[in-house]
Amino acid sequence: MIVSLNAIMFALLAFVACTVTVAYAQALSNATSDYSSLEPIDGNYNLEVPWPGDSWFRRMGEDVKNTFSLNGQEHTSAYDAILHSGSTIVNPVKNFNCYINSFVIPHDISIQMVKSFGNFWGHHAICYLRNFFAGCIVYYGTAGFFHYQCYIHPRSKQIFEDRPRPSRAIIMDQIKQAQASLFVYVLLPAVSEFVIEEGYTKCYY
């Protein structure tokens, strides 16, 4: 029964992930622009950026508390520094990652990351921090559900009727090892985002 519940939960998560991915890909497909014929206006390109667009970080720039200086240049927010560094064309994948980061990671931390690592590596450091935060939520959420089903729910008496329950020390040791491994596991999406954003794959750019 426990295996069935876990299978249903993971299948639901996979369905949601696939649905979001397909919806985002469709939005990109519908909003794709031909950049080759665009002419710069006052040094910038007048582009329609695919969903979520660029209005979200323009709104962030309206708050004077988000303004900071990097290498002698004034920026309206950390994401203004990241998205408009070295190019006037906004990378839609990087734009999407910044959009997610903007409501997962506090902006003060994002600014500090950009100041400490620069707008290039600062962006990837923010993505790593976001992935680590999300990974902890997924781990402790699923592990908490599993723990309840195995050790607290009344059916746990049946599970351990012919075997000893693991001690608290064993459970805590497993949690420590799993938590330590998360520092490495969350590197996978961070590396994936790096190679996609930098054009090393055939993903939409």
JSON list of N, CA, C and O in Angstrom, two decimals, residues 141-200:
[
{"chain": "A", "resi": 141, "resn": "GLY", "atom": "N", "xyz": [9.89, 16.82, 2.35]},
{"chain": "A", "resi": 141, "resn": "GLY", "atom": "CA", "xyz": [8.47, 16.55, 2.12]},
{"chain": "A", "resi": 141, "resn": "GLY", "atom": "C", "xyz": [8.20, 15.08, 1.89]},
{"chain": "A", "resi": 141, "resn": "GLY", "atom": "O", "xyz": [7.33, 14.48, 2.53]},
{"chain": "A", "resi": 142, "resn": "THR", "atom": "N", "xyz": [8.95, 14.47, 0.96]},
{"chain": "A", "resi": 142, "resn": "THR", "atom": "CA", "xyz": [8.76, 13.04, 0.67]},
{"chain": "A", "resi": 142, "resn": "THR", "atom": "C", "xyz": [9.23, 12.17, 1.82]},
{"chain": "A", "resi": 142, "resn": "THR", "atom": "O", "xyz": [8.59, 11.17, 2.16]},
{"chain": "A", "resi": 143, "resn": "ALA", "atom": "N", "xyz": [10.37, 12.55, 2.43]},
{"chain": "A", "resi": 143, "resn": "ALA", "atom": "CA", "xyz": [10.88, 11.76, 3.55]},
{"chain": "A", "resi": 143, "resn": "ALA", "atom": "C", "xyz": [9.94, 11.84, 4.75]},
{"chain": "A", "resi": 143, "resn": "ALA", "atom": "O", "xyz": [9.74, 10.85, 5.47]},
{"chain": "A", "resi": 144, "resn": "GLY", "atom": "N", "xyz": [9.35, 13.02, 4.98]},
{"chain": "A", "resi": 144, "resn": "GLY", "atom": "CA", "xyz": [8.40, 13.15, 6.08]},
{"chain": "A", "resi": 144, "resn": "GLY", "atom": "C", "xyz": [7.17, 12.30, 5.86]},
{"chain": "A", "resi": 144, "resn": "GLY", "atom": "O", "xyz": [6.68, 11.64, 6.80]},
{"chain": "A", "resi": 145, "resn": "PHE", "atom": "N", "xyz": [6.68, 12.26, 4.61]},
{"chain": "A", "resi": 145, "resn": "PHE", "atom": "CA", "xyz": [5.54, 11.41, 4.29]},
{"chain": "A", "resi": 145, "resn": "PHE", "atom": "C", "xyz": [5.89, 9.93, 4.48]},
{"chain": "A", "resi": 145, "resn": "PHE", "atom": "O", "xyz": [5.12, 9.16, 5.06]},
{"chain": "A", "resi": 146, "resn": "PHE", "atom": "N", "xyz": [7.06, 9.55, 3.99]},
{"chain": "A", "resi": 146, "resn": "PHE", "atom": "CA", "xyz": [7.52, 8.16, 4.13]},
{"chain": "A", "resi": 146, "resn": "PHE", "atom": "C", "xyz": [7.68, 7.80, 5.61]},
{"chain": "A", "resi": 146, "resn": "PHE", "atom": "O", "xyz": [7.29, 6.71, 6.05]},
{"chain": "A", "resi": 147, "resn": "HIS", "atom": "N", "xyz": [8.28, 8.72, 6.38]},
{"chain": "A", "resi": 147, "resn": "HIS", "atom": "CA", "xyz": [8.51, 8.46, 7.80]},
{"chain": "A", "resi": 147, "resn": "HIS", "atom": "C", "xyz": [7.18, 8.25, 8.53]},
{"chain": "A", "resi": 147, "resn": "HIS", "atom": "O", "xyz": [7.05, 7.34, 9.35]},
{"chain": "A", "resi": 148, "resn": "TYR", "atom": "N", "xyz": [6.21, 9.10, 8.21]},
{"chain": "A", "resi": 148, "resn": "TYR", "atom": "CA", "xyz": [4.90, 8.95, 8.87]},
{"chain": "A", "resi": 148, "resn": "TYR", "atom": "C", "xyz": [4.27, 7.61, 8.54]},
{"chain": "A", "resi": 148, "resn": "TYR", "atom": "O", "xyz": [3.75, 6.92, 9.43]},
{"chain": "A", "resi": 149, "resn": "GLN", "atom": "N", "xyz": [4.31, 7.22, 7.26]},
{"chain": "A", "resi": 149, "resn": "GLN", "atom": "CA", "xyz": [3.69, 5.96, 6.85]},
{"chain": "A", "resi": 149, "resn": "GLN", "atom": "C", "xyz": [4.38, 4.76, 7.48]},
{"chain": "A", "resi": 149, "resn": "GLN", "atom": "O", "xyz": [3.72, 3.78, 7.84]},
{"chain": "A", "resi": 150, "resn": "CYS", "atom": "N", "xyz": [5.70, 4.83, 7.62]},
{"chain": "A", "resi": 150, "resn": "CYS", "atom": "CA", "xyz": [6.47, 3.67, 8.11]},
{"chain": "A", "resi": 150, "resn": "CYS", "atom": "C", "xyz": [6.56, 3.58, 9.63]},
{"chain": "A", "resi": 150, "resn": "CYS", "atom": "O", "xyz": [6.57, 2.48, 10.18]},
{"chain": "A", "resi": 151, "resn": "TYR", "atom": "N", "xyz": [6.65, 4.73, 10.30]},
{"chain": "A", "resi": 151, "resn": "TYR", "atom": "CA", "xyz": [6.97, 4.70, 11.73]},
{"chain": "A", "resi": 151, "resn": "TYR", "atom": "C", "xyz": [5.89, 5.24, 12.65]},
{"chain": "A", "resi": 151, "resn": "TYR", "atom": "O", "xyz": [5.93, 5.00, 13.85]},
{"chain": "A", "resi": 152, "resn": "ILE", "atom": "N", "xyz": [4.90, 5.99, 12.11]},
{"chain": "A", "resi": 152, "resn": "ILE", "atom": "CA", "xyz": [3.90, 6.62, 12.97]},
{"chain": "A", "resi": 152, "resn": "ILE", "atom": "C", "xyz": [2.50, 6.06, 12.70]},
{"chain": "A", "resi": 152, "resn": "ILE", "atom": "O", "xyz": [1.75, 5.80, 13.65]},
{"chain": "A", "resi": 153, "resn": "HIS", "atom": "N", "xyz": [2.14, 5.91, 11.44]},
{"chain": "A", "resi": 153, "resn": "HIS", "atom": "CA", "xyz": [0.82, 5.41, 11.08]},
{"chain": "A", "resi": 153, "resn": "HIS", "atom": "C", "xyz": [0.57, 4.04, 11.75]},
{"chain": "A", "resi": 153, "resn": "HIS", "atom": "O", "xyz": [1.50, 3.25, 11.91]},
{"chain": "A", "resi": 154, "resn": "PRO", "atom": "N", "xyz": [-0.68, 3.77, 12.15]},
{"chain": "A", "resi": 154, "resn": "PRO", "atom": "CA", "xyz": [-0.98, 2.48, 12.80]},
{"chain": "A", "resi": 154, "resn": "PRO", "atom": "C", "xyz": [-0.51, 1.26, 12.02]},
{"chain": "A", "resi": 154, "resn": "PRO", "atom": "O", "xyz": [-0.17, 0.23, 12.63]},
{"chain": "A", "resi": 155, "resn": "ARG", "atom": "N", "xyz": [-0.46, 1.36, 10.68]},
{"chain": "A", "resi": 155, "resn": "ARG", "atom": "CA", "xyz": [-0.02, 0.19, 9.92]},
{"chain": "A", "resi": 155, "resn": "ARG", "atom": "C", "xyz": [1.46, -0.13, 10.14]},
{"chain": "A", "resi": 155, "resn": "ARG", "atom": "O", "xyz": [1.93, -1.20, 9.75]},
{"chain": "A", "resi": 156, "resn": "SER", "atom": "N", "xyz": [2.20, 0.81, 10.77]},
{"chain": "A", "resi": 156, "resn": "SER", "atom": "CA", "xyz": [3.62, 0.56, 11.01]},
{"chain": "A", "resi": 156, "resn": "SER", "atom": "C", "xyz": [3.81, -0.64, 11.94]},
{"chain": "A", "resi": 156, "resn": "SER", "atom": "O", "xyz": [4.86, -1.28, 11.92]},
{"chain": "A", "resi": 157, "resn": "LYS", "atom": "N", "xyz": [2.80, -0.94, 12.75]},
{"chain": "A", "resi": 157, "resn": "LYS", "atom": "CA", "xyz": [2.90, -2.12, 13.62]},
{"chain": "A", "resi": 157, "resn": "LYS", "atom": "C", "xyz": [3.01, -3.39, 12.78]},
{"chain": "A", "resi": 157, "resn": "LYS", "atom": "O", "xyz": [3.71, -4.34, 13.15]},
{"chain": "A", "resi": 158, "resn": "GLN", "atom": "N", "xyz": [2.29, -3.41, 11.66]},
{"chain": "A", "resi": 158, "resn": "GLN", "atom": "CA", "xyz": [2.38, -4.57, 10.77]},
{"chain": "A", "resi": 158, "resn": "GLN", "atom": "C", "xyz": [3.73, -4.63, 10.07]},
{"chain": "A", "resi": 158, "resn": "GLN", "atom": "O", "xyz": [4.28, -5.72, 9.86]},
{"chain": "A", "resi": 159, "resn": "ILE", "atom": "N", "xyz": [4.26, -3.46, 9.70]},
{"chain": "A", "resi": 159, "resn": "ILE", "atom": "CA", "xyz": [5.54, -3.43, 9.00]},
{"chain": "A", "resi": 159, "resn": "ILE", "atom": "C", "xyz": [6.65, -4.01, 9.85]},
{"chain": "A", "resi": 159, "resn": "ILE", "atom": "O", "xyz": [7.53, -4.74, 9.35]},
{"chain": "A", "resi": 160, "resn": "PHE", "atom": "N", "xyz": [6.62, -3.69, 11.14]},
{"chain": "A", "resi": 160, "resn": "PHE", "atom": "CA", "xyz": [7.72, -4.11, 12.03]},
{"chain": "A", "resi": 160, "resn": "PHE", "atom": "C", "xyz": [7.32, -5.23, 12.99]},
{"chain": "A", "resi": 160, "resn": "PHE", "atom": "O", "xyz": [7.96, -5.40, 14.01]},
{"chain": "A", "resi": 161, "resn": "GLU", "atom": "N", "xyz": [6.29, -5.97, 12.64]},
{"chain": "A", "resi": 161, "resn": "GLU", "atom": "CA", "xyz": [5.89, -7.05, 13.55]},
{"chain": "A", "resi": 161, "resn": "GLU", "atom": "C", "xyz": [6.88, -8.20, 13.53]},
{"chain": "A", "resi": 161, "resn": "GLU", "atom": "O", "xyz": [6.96, -8.97, 14.51]},
{"chain": "A", "resi": 162, "resn": "ASP", "atom": "N", "xyz": [7.64, -8.35, 12.44]},
{"chain": "A", "resi": 162, "resn": "ASP", "atom": "CA", "xyz": [8.61, -9.44, 12.38]},
{"chain": "A", "resi": 162, "resn": "ASP", "atom": "C", "xyz": [10.04, -8.93, 12.18]},
{"chain": "A", "resi": 162, "resn": "ASP", "atom": "O", "xyz": [10.93, -9.68, 11.75]},
{"chain": "A", "resi": 163, "resn": "ARG", "atom": "N", "xyz": [10.28, -7.65, 12.46]},
{"chain": "A", "resi": 163, "resn": "ARG", "atom": "CA", "xyz": [11.62, -7.09, 12.32]},
{"chain": "A", "resi": 163, "resn": "ARG", "atom": "C", "xyz": [11.78, -5.94, 13.31]},
{"chain": "A", "resi": 163, "resn": "ARG", "atom": "O", "xyz": [10.77, -5.32, 13.70]},
{"chain": "A", "resi": 164, "resn": "PRO", "atom": "N", "xyz": [13.00, -5.64, 13.74]},
{"chain": "A", "resi": 164, "resn": "PRO", "atom": "CA", "xyz": [13.20, -4.54, 14.70]},
{"chain": "A", "resi": 164, "resn": "PRO", "atom": "C", "xyz": [13.07, -3.18, 14.03]},
{"chain": "A", "resi": 164, "resn": "PRO", "atom": "O", "xyz": [13.45, -3.01, 12.87]},
{"chain": "A", "resi": 165, "resn": "ARG", "atom": "N", "xyz": [12.53, -2.23, 14.76]},
{"chain": "A", "resi": 165, "resn": "ARG", "atom": "CA", "xyz": [12.47, -0.86, 14.26]},
{"chain": "A", "resi": 165, "resn": "ARG", "atom": "C", "xyz": [13.87, -0.26, 14.29]},
{"chain": "A", "resi": 165, "resn": "ARG", "atom": "O", "xyz": [14.64, -0.52, 15.21]},
{"chain": "A", "resi": 166, "resn": "PRO", "atom": "N", "xyz": [14.20, 0.57, 13.30]},
{"chain": "A", "resi": 166, "resn": "PRO", "atom": "CA", "xyz": [15.51, 1.25, 13.35]},
{"chain": "A", "resi": 166, "resn": "PRO", "atom": "C", "xyz": [15.53, 2.24, 14.52]},
{"chain": "A", "resi": 166, "resn": "PRO", "atom": "O", "xyz": [14.52, 2.87, 14.83]},
{"chain": "A", "resi": 167, "resn": "SER", "atom": "N", "xyz": [16.69, 2.35, 15.13]},
{"chain": "A", "resi": 167, "resn": "SER", "atom": "CA", "xyz": [16.81, 3.26, 16.27]},
{"chain": "A", "resi": 167, "resn": "SER", "atom": "C", "xyz": [16.81, 4.71, 15.81]},
{"chain": "A", "resi": 167, "resn": "SER", "atom": "O", "xyz": [16.99, 5.01, 14.63]},
{"chain": "A", "resi": 168, "resn": "ARG", "atom": "N", "xyz": [16.60, 5.61, 16.76]},
{"chain": "A", "resi": 168, "resn": "ARG", "atom": "CA", "xyz": [16.63, 7.04, 16.45]},
{"chain": "A", "resi": 168, "resn": "ARG", "atom": "C", "xyz": [17.98, 7.45, 15.87]},
{"chain": "A", "resi": 168, "resn": "ARG", "atom": "O", "xyz": [18.06, 8.28, 14.95]},
{"chain": "A", "resi": 169, "resn": "ALA", "atom": "N", "xyz": [19.06, 6.85, 16.41]},
{"chain": "A", "resi": 169, "resn": "ALA", "atom": "CA", "xyz": [20.41, 7.18, 15.94]},
{"chain": "A", "resi": 169, "resn": "ALA", "atom": "C", "xyz": [20.58, 6.80, 14.47]},
{"chain": "A", "resi": 169, "resn": "ALA", "atom": "O", "xyz": [21.19, 7.54, 13.69]},
{"chain": "A", "resi": 170, "resn": "ILE", "atom": "N", "xyz": [20.04, 5.65, 14.08]},
{"chain": "A", "resi": 170, "resn": "ILE", "atom": "CA", "xyz": [20.14, 5.20, 12.68]},
{"chain": "A", "resi": 170, "resn": "ILE", "atom": "C", "xyz": [19.36, 6.13, 11.77]},
{"chain": "A", "resi": 170, "resn": "ILE", "atom": "O", "xyz": [19.84, 6.51, 10.68]},
{"chain": "A", "resi": 171, "resn": "ILE", "atom": "N", "xyz": [18.16, 6.51, 12.19]},
{"chain": "A", "resi": 171, "resn": "ILE", "atom": "CA", "xyz": [17.34, 7.41, 11.38]},
{"chain": "A", "resi": 171, "resn": "ILE", "atom": "C", "xyz": [18.02, 8.77, 11.22]},
{"chain": "A", "resi": 171, "resn": "ILE", "atom": "O", "xyz": [18.08, 9.32, 10.12]},
{"chain": "A", "resi": 172, "resn": "MET", "atom": "N", "xyz": [18.57, 9.31, 12.31]},
{"chain": "A", "resi": 172, "resn": "MET", "atom": "CA", "xyz": [19.25, 10.60, 12.24]},
{"chain": "A", "resi": 172, "resn": "MET", "atom": "C", "xyz": [20.50, 10.52, 11.36]},
{"chain": "A", "resi": 172, "resn": "MET", "atom": "O", "xyz": [20.81, 11.47, 10.61]},
{"chain": "A", "resi": 173, "resn": "ASP", "atom": "N", "xyz": [21.20, 9.40, 11.41]},
{"chain": "A", "resi": 173, "resn": "ASP", "atom": "CA", "xyz": [22.38, 9.23, 10.56]},
{"chain": "A", "resi": 173, "resn": "ASP", "atom": "C", "xyz": [22.00, 9.22, 9.09]},
{"chain": "A", "resi": 173, "resn": "ASP", "atom": "O", "xyz": [22.69, 9.81, 8.24]},
{"chain": "A", "resi": 174, "resn": "GLN", "atom": "N", "xyz": [20.87, 8.57, 8.77]},
{"chain": "A", "resi": 174, "resn": "GLN", "atom": "CA", "xyz": [20.40, 8.53, 7.38]},
{"chain": "A", "resi": 174, "resn": "GLN", "atom": "C", "xyz": [20.01, 9.93, 6.91]},
{"chain": "A", "resi": 174, "resn": "GLN", "atom": "O", "xyz": [20.30, 10.32, 5.77]},
{"chain": "A", "resi": 175, "resn": "ILE", "atom": "N", "xyz": [19.36, 10.70, 7.79]},
{"chain": "A", "resi": 175, "resn": "ILE", "atom": "CA", "xyz": [18.97, 12.07, 7.44]},
{"chain": "A", "resi": 175, "resn": "ILE", "atom": "C", "xyz": [20.20, 12.92, 7.18]},
{"chain": "A", "resi": 175, "resn": "ILE", "atom": "O", "xyz": [20.24, 13.69, 6.20]},
{"chain": "A", "resi": 176, "resn": "LYS", "atom": "N", "xyz": [21.24, 12.78, 8.01]},
{"chain": "A", "resi": 176, "resn": "LYS", "atom": "CA", "xyz": [22.47, 13.56, 7.83]},
{"chain": "A", "resi": 176, "resn": "LYS", "atom": "C", "xyz": [23.14, 13.22, 6.50]},
{"chain": "A", "resi": 176, "resn": "LYS", "atom": "O", "xyz": [23.61, 14.11, 5.78]},
{"chain": "A", "resi": 177, "resn": "GLN", "atom": "N", "xyz": [23.18, 11.92, 6.16]},
{"chain": "A", "resi": 177, "resn": "GLN", "atom": "CA", "xyz": [23.81, 11.53, 4.90]},
{"chain": "A", "resi": 177, "resn": "GLN", "atom": "C", "xyz": [23.01, 12.04, 3.71]},
{"chain": "A", "resi": 177, "resn": "GLN", "atom": "O", "xyz": [23.59, 12.52, 2.72]},
{"chain": "A", "resi": 178, "resn": "ALA", "atom": "N", "xyz": [21.68, 11.95, 3.79]},
{"chain": "A", "resi": 178, "resn": "ALA", "atom": "CA", "xyz": [20.85, 12.43, 2.69]},
{"chain": "A", "resi": 178, "resn": "ALA", "atom": "C", "xyz": [20.99, 13.94, 2.52]},
{"chain": "A", "resi": 178, "resn": "ALA", "atom": "O", "xyz": [21.08, 14.45, 1.40]},
{"chain": "A", "resi": 179, "resn": "GLN", "atom": "N", "xyz": [21.03, 14.66, 3.64]},
{"chain": "A", "resi": 179, "resn": "GLN", "atom": "CA", "xyz": [21.18, 16.11, 3.58]},
{"chain": "A", "resi": 179, "resn": "GLN", "atom": "C", "xyz": [22.53, 16.49, 2.98]},
{"chain": "A", "resi": 179, "resn": "GLN", "atom": "O", "xyz": [22.63, 17.41, 2.15]},
{"chain": "A", "resi": 180, "resn": "ALA", "atom": "N", "xyz": [23.58, 15.77, 3.36]},
{"chain": "A", "resi": 180, "resn": "ALA", "atom": "CA", "xyz": [24.91, 16.05, 2.81]},
{"chain": "A", "resi": 180, "resn": "ALA", "atom": "C", "xyz": [24.95, 15.79, 1.30]},
{"chain": "A", "resi": 180, "resn": "ALA", "atom": "O", "xyz": [25.60, 16.52, 0.55]},
{"chain": "A", "resi": 181, "resn": "SER", "atom": "N", "xyz": [24.24, 14.76, 0.86]},
{"chain": "A", "resi": 181, "resn": "SER", "atom": "CA", "xyz": [24.26, 14.42, -0.57]},
{"chain": "A", "resi": 181, "resn": "SER", "atom": "C", "xyz": [23.52, 15.45, -1.41]},
{"chain": "A", "resi": 181, "resn": "SER", "atom": "O", "xyz": [23.81, 15.60, -2.60]},
{"chain": "A", "resi": 182, "resn": "LEU", "atom": "N", "xyz": [22.60, 16.20, -0.79]},
{"chain": "A", "resi": 182, "resn": "LEU", "atom": "CA", "xyz": [21.84, 17.20, -1.54]},
{"chain": "A", "resi": 182, "resn": "LEU", "atom": "C", "xyz": [22.75, 18.29, -2.12]},
{"chain": "A", "resi": 182, "resn": "LEU", "atom": "O", "xyz": [22.45, 18.85, -3.18]},
{"chain": "A", "resi": 183, "resn": "PHE", "atom": "N", "xyz": [23.85, 18.58, -1.44]},
{"chain": "A", "resi": 183, "resn": "PHE", "atom": "CA", "xyz": [24.76, 19.61, -1.94]},
{"chain": "A", "resi": 183, "resn": "PHE", "atom": "C", "xyz": [25.30, 19.23, -3.32]},
{"chain": "A", "resi": 183, "resn": "PHE", "atom": "O", "xyz": [25.59, 20.11, -4.15]},
{"chain": "A", "resi": 184, "resn": "VAL", "atom": "N", "xyz": [25.43, 17.91, -3.57]},
{"chain": "A", "resi": 184, "resn": "VAL", "atom": "CA", "xyz": [25.92, 17.44, -4.86]},
{"chain": "A", "resi": 184, "resn": "VAL", "atom": "C", "xyz": [24.77, 17.23, -5.83]},
{"chain": "A", "resi": 184, "resn": "VAL", "atom": "O", "xyz": [24.86, 17.59, -7.01]},
{"chain": "A", "resi": 185, "resn": "TYR", "atom": "N", "xyz": [23.67, 16.64, -5.36]},
{"chain": "A", "resi": 185, "resn": "TYR", "atom": "CA", "xyz": [22.54, 16.34, -6.24]},
{"chain": "A", "resi": 185, "resn": "TYR", "atom": "C", "xyz": [22.01, 17.58, -6.96]},
{"chain": "A", "resi": 185, "resn": "TYR", "atom": "O", "xyz": [21.68, 17.52, -8.14]},
{"chain": "A", "resi": 186, "resn": "VAL", "atom": "N", "xyz": [21.93, 18.70, -6.22]},
{"chain": "A", "resi": 186, "resn": "VAL", "atom": "CA", "xyz": [21.33, 19.89, -6.82]},
{"chain": "A", "resi": 186, "resn": "VAL", "atom": "C", "xyz": [22.27, 20.57, -7.82]},
{"chain": "A", "resi": 186, "resn": "VAL", "atom": "O", "xyz": [21.88, 21.56, -8.47]},
{"chain": "A", "resi": 187, "resn": "LEU", "atom": "N", "xyz": [23.49, 20.05, -7.96]},
{"chain": "A", "resi": 187, "resn": "LEU", "atom": "CA", "xyz": [24.39, 20.57, -8.98]},
{"chain": "A", "resi": 187, "resn": "LEU", "atom": "C", "xyz": [23.91, 20.18, -10.38]},
{"chain": "A", "resi": 187, "resn": "LEU", "atom": "O", "xyz": [24.21, 20.89, -11.36]},
{"chain": "A", "resi": 188, "resn": "LEU", "atom": "N", "xyz": [23.19, 19.04, -10.49]},
{"chain": "A", "resi": 188, "resn": "LEU", "atom": "CA", "xyz": [22.76, 18.57, -11.81]},
{"chain": "A", "resi": 188, "resn": "LEU", "atom": "C", "xyz": [21.91, 19.60, -12.54]},
{"chain": "A", "resi": 188, "resn": "LEU", "atom": "O", "xyz": [22.23, 19.98, -13.69]},
{"chain": "A", "resi": 189, "resn": "PRO", "atom": "N", "xyz": [20.81, 20.11, -11.96]},
{"chain": "A", "resi": 189, "resn": "PRO", "atom": "CA", "xyz": [20.04, 21.13, -12.68]},
{"chain": "A", "resi": 189, "resn": "PRO", "atom": "C", "xyz": [20.83, 22.42, -12.86]},
{"chain": "A", "resi": 189, "resn": "PRO", "atom": "O", "xyz": [20.64, 23.12, -13.86]},
{"chain": "A", "resi": 190, "resn": "ALA", "atom": "N", "xyz": [21.72, 22.74, -11.92]},
{"chain": "A", "resi": 190, "resn": "ALA", "atom": "CA", "xyz": [22.52, 23.96, -12.06]},
{"chain": "A", "resi": 190, "resn": "ALA", "atom": "C", "xyz": [23.45, 23.86, -13.27]},
{"chain": "A", "resi": 190, "resn": "ALA", "atom": "O", "xyz": [23.59, 24.81, -14.05]},
{"chain": "A", "resi": 191, "resn": "VAL", "atom": "N", "xyz": [24.09, 22.69, -13.43]},
{"chain": "A", "resi": 191, "resn": "VAL", "atom": "CA", "xyz": [24.97, 22.48, -14.58]},
{"chain": "A", "resi": 191, "resn": "VAL", "atom": "C", "xyz": [24.15, 22.45, -15.87]},
{"chain": "A", "resi": 191, "resn": "VAL", "atom": "O", "xyz": [24.56, 23.00, -16.90]},
{"chain": "A", "resi": 192, "resn": "SER", "atom": "N", "xyz": [22.97, 21.81, -15.82]},
{"chain": "A", "resi": 192, "resn": "SER", "atom": "CA", "xyz": [22.11, 21.76, -17.00]},
{"chain": "A", "resi": 192, "resn": "SER", "atom": "C", "xyz": [21.72, 23.16, -17.45]},
{"chain": "A", "resi": 192, "resn": "SER", "atom": "O", "xyz": [21.74, 23.47, -18.65]},
{"chain": "A", "resi": 193, "resn": "GLU", "atom": "N", "xyz": [21.35, 24.01, -16.49]},
{"chain": "A", "resi": 193, "resn": "GLU", "atom": "CA", "xyz": [20.97, 25.38, -16.83]},
{"chain": "A", "resi": 193, "resn": "GLU", "atom": "C", "xyz": [22.16, 26.14, -17.42]},
{"chain": "A", "resi": 193, "resn": "GLU", "atom": "O", "xyz": [21.99, 26.94, -18.35]},
{"chain": "A", "resi": 194, "resn": "PHE", "atom": "N", "xyz": [23.36, 25.88, -16.91]},
{"chain": "A", "resi": 194, "resn": "PHE", "atom": "CA", "xyz": [24.55, 26.55, -17.43]},
{"chain": "A", "resi": 194, "resn": "PHE", "atom": "C", "xyz": [24.78, 26.20, -18.90]},
{"chain": "A", "resi": 194, "resn": "PHE", "atom": "O", "xyz": [24.97, 27.09, -19.74]},
{"chain": "A", "resi": 195, "resn": "VAL", "atom": "N", "xyz": [24.77, 24.88, -19.23]},
{"chain": "A", "resi": 195, "resn": "VAL", "atom": "CA", "xyz": [25.06, 24.49, -20.61]},
{"chain": "A", "resi": 195, "resn": "VAL", "atom": "C", "xyz": [23.95, 24.92, -21.57]},
{"chain": "A", "resi": 195, "resn": "VAL", "atom": "O", "xyz": [24.21, 25.21, -22.74]},
{"chain": "A", "resi": 196, "resn": "ILE", "atom": "N", "xyz": [22.71, 24.98, -21.07]},
{"chain": "A", "resi": 196, "resn": "ILE", "atom": "CA", "xyz": [21.60, 25.44, -21.92]},
{"chain": "A", "resi": 196, "resn": "ILE", "atom": "C", "xyz": [21.71, 26.94, -22.19]},
{"chain": "A", "resi": 196, "resn": "ILE", "atom": "O", "xyz": [21.63, 27.40, -23.32]},
{"chain": "A", "resi": 197, "resn": "GLU", "atom": "N", "xyz": [21.90, 27.70, -21.12]},
{"chain": "A", "resi": 197, "resn": "GLU", "atom": "CA", "xyz": [21.96, 29.16, -21.27]},
{"chain": "A", "resi": 197, "resn": "GLU", "atom": "C", "xyz": [23.16, 29.61, -22.11]},
{"chain": "A", "resi": 197, "resn": "GLU", "atom": "O", "xyz": [23.08, 30.62, -22.82]},
{"chain": "A", "resi": 198, "resn": "GLU", "atom": "N", "xyz": [24.26, 28.86, -22.02]},
{"chain": "A", "resi": 198, "resn": "GLU", "atom": "CA", "xyz": [25.46, 29.26, -22.76]},
{"chain": "A", "resi": 198, "resn": "GLU", "atom": "C", "xyz": [25.52, 28.70, -24.17]},
{"chain": "A", "resi": 198, "resn": "GLU", "atom": "O", "xyz": [26.51, 28.84, -24.87]},
{"chain": "A", "resi": 199, "resn": "GLY", "atom": "N", "xyz": [24.43, 28.01, -24.60]},
{"chain": "A", "resi": 199, "resn": "GLY", "atom": "CA", "xyz": [24.34, 27.58, -25.99]},
{"chain": "A", "resi": 199, "resn": "GLY", "atom": "C", "xyz": [25.09, 26.31, -26.33]},
{"chain": "A", "resi": 199, "resn": "GLY", "atom": "O", "xyz": [25.39, 26.07, -27.50]},
{"chain": "A", "resi": 200, "resn": "TYR", "atom": "N", "xyz": [25.38, 25.45, -25.31]},
{"chain": "A", "resi": 200, "resn": "TYR", "atom": "CA", "xyz": [26.09, 24.20, -25.59]},
{"chain": "A", "resi": 200, "resn": "TYR", "atom": "C", "xyz": [25.15, 23.05, -25.96]},
{"chain": "A", "resi": 200, "resn": "TYR", "atom": "O", "xyz": [25.60, 21.93, -26.18]}
]
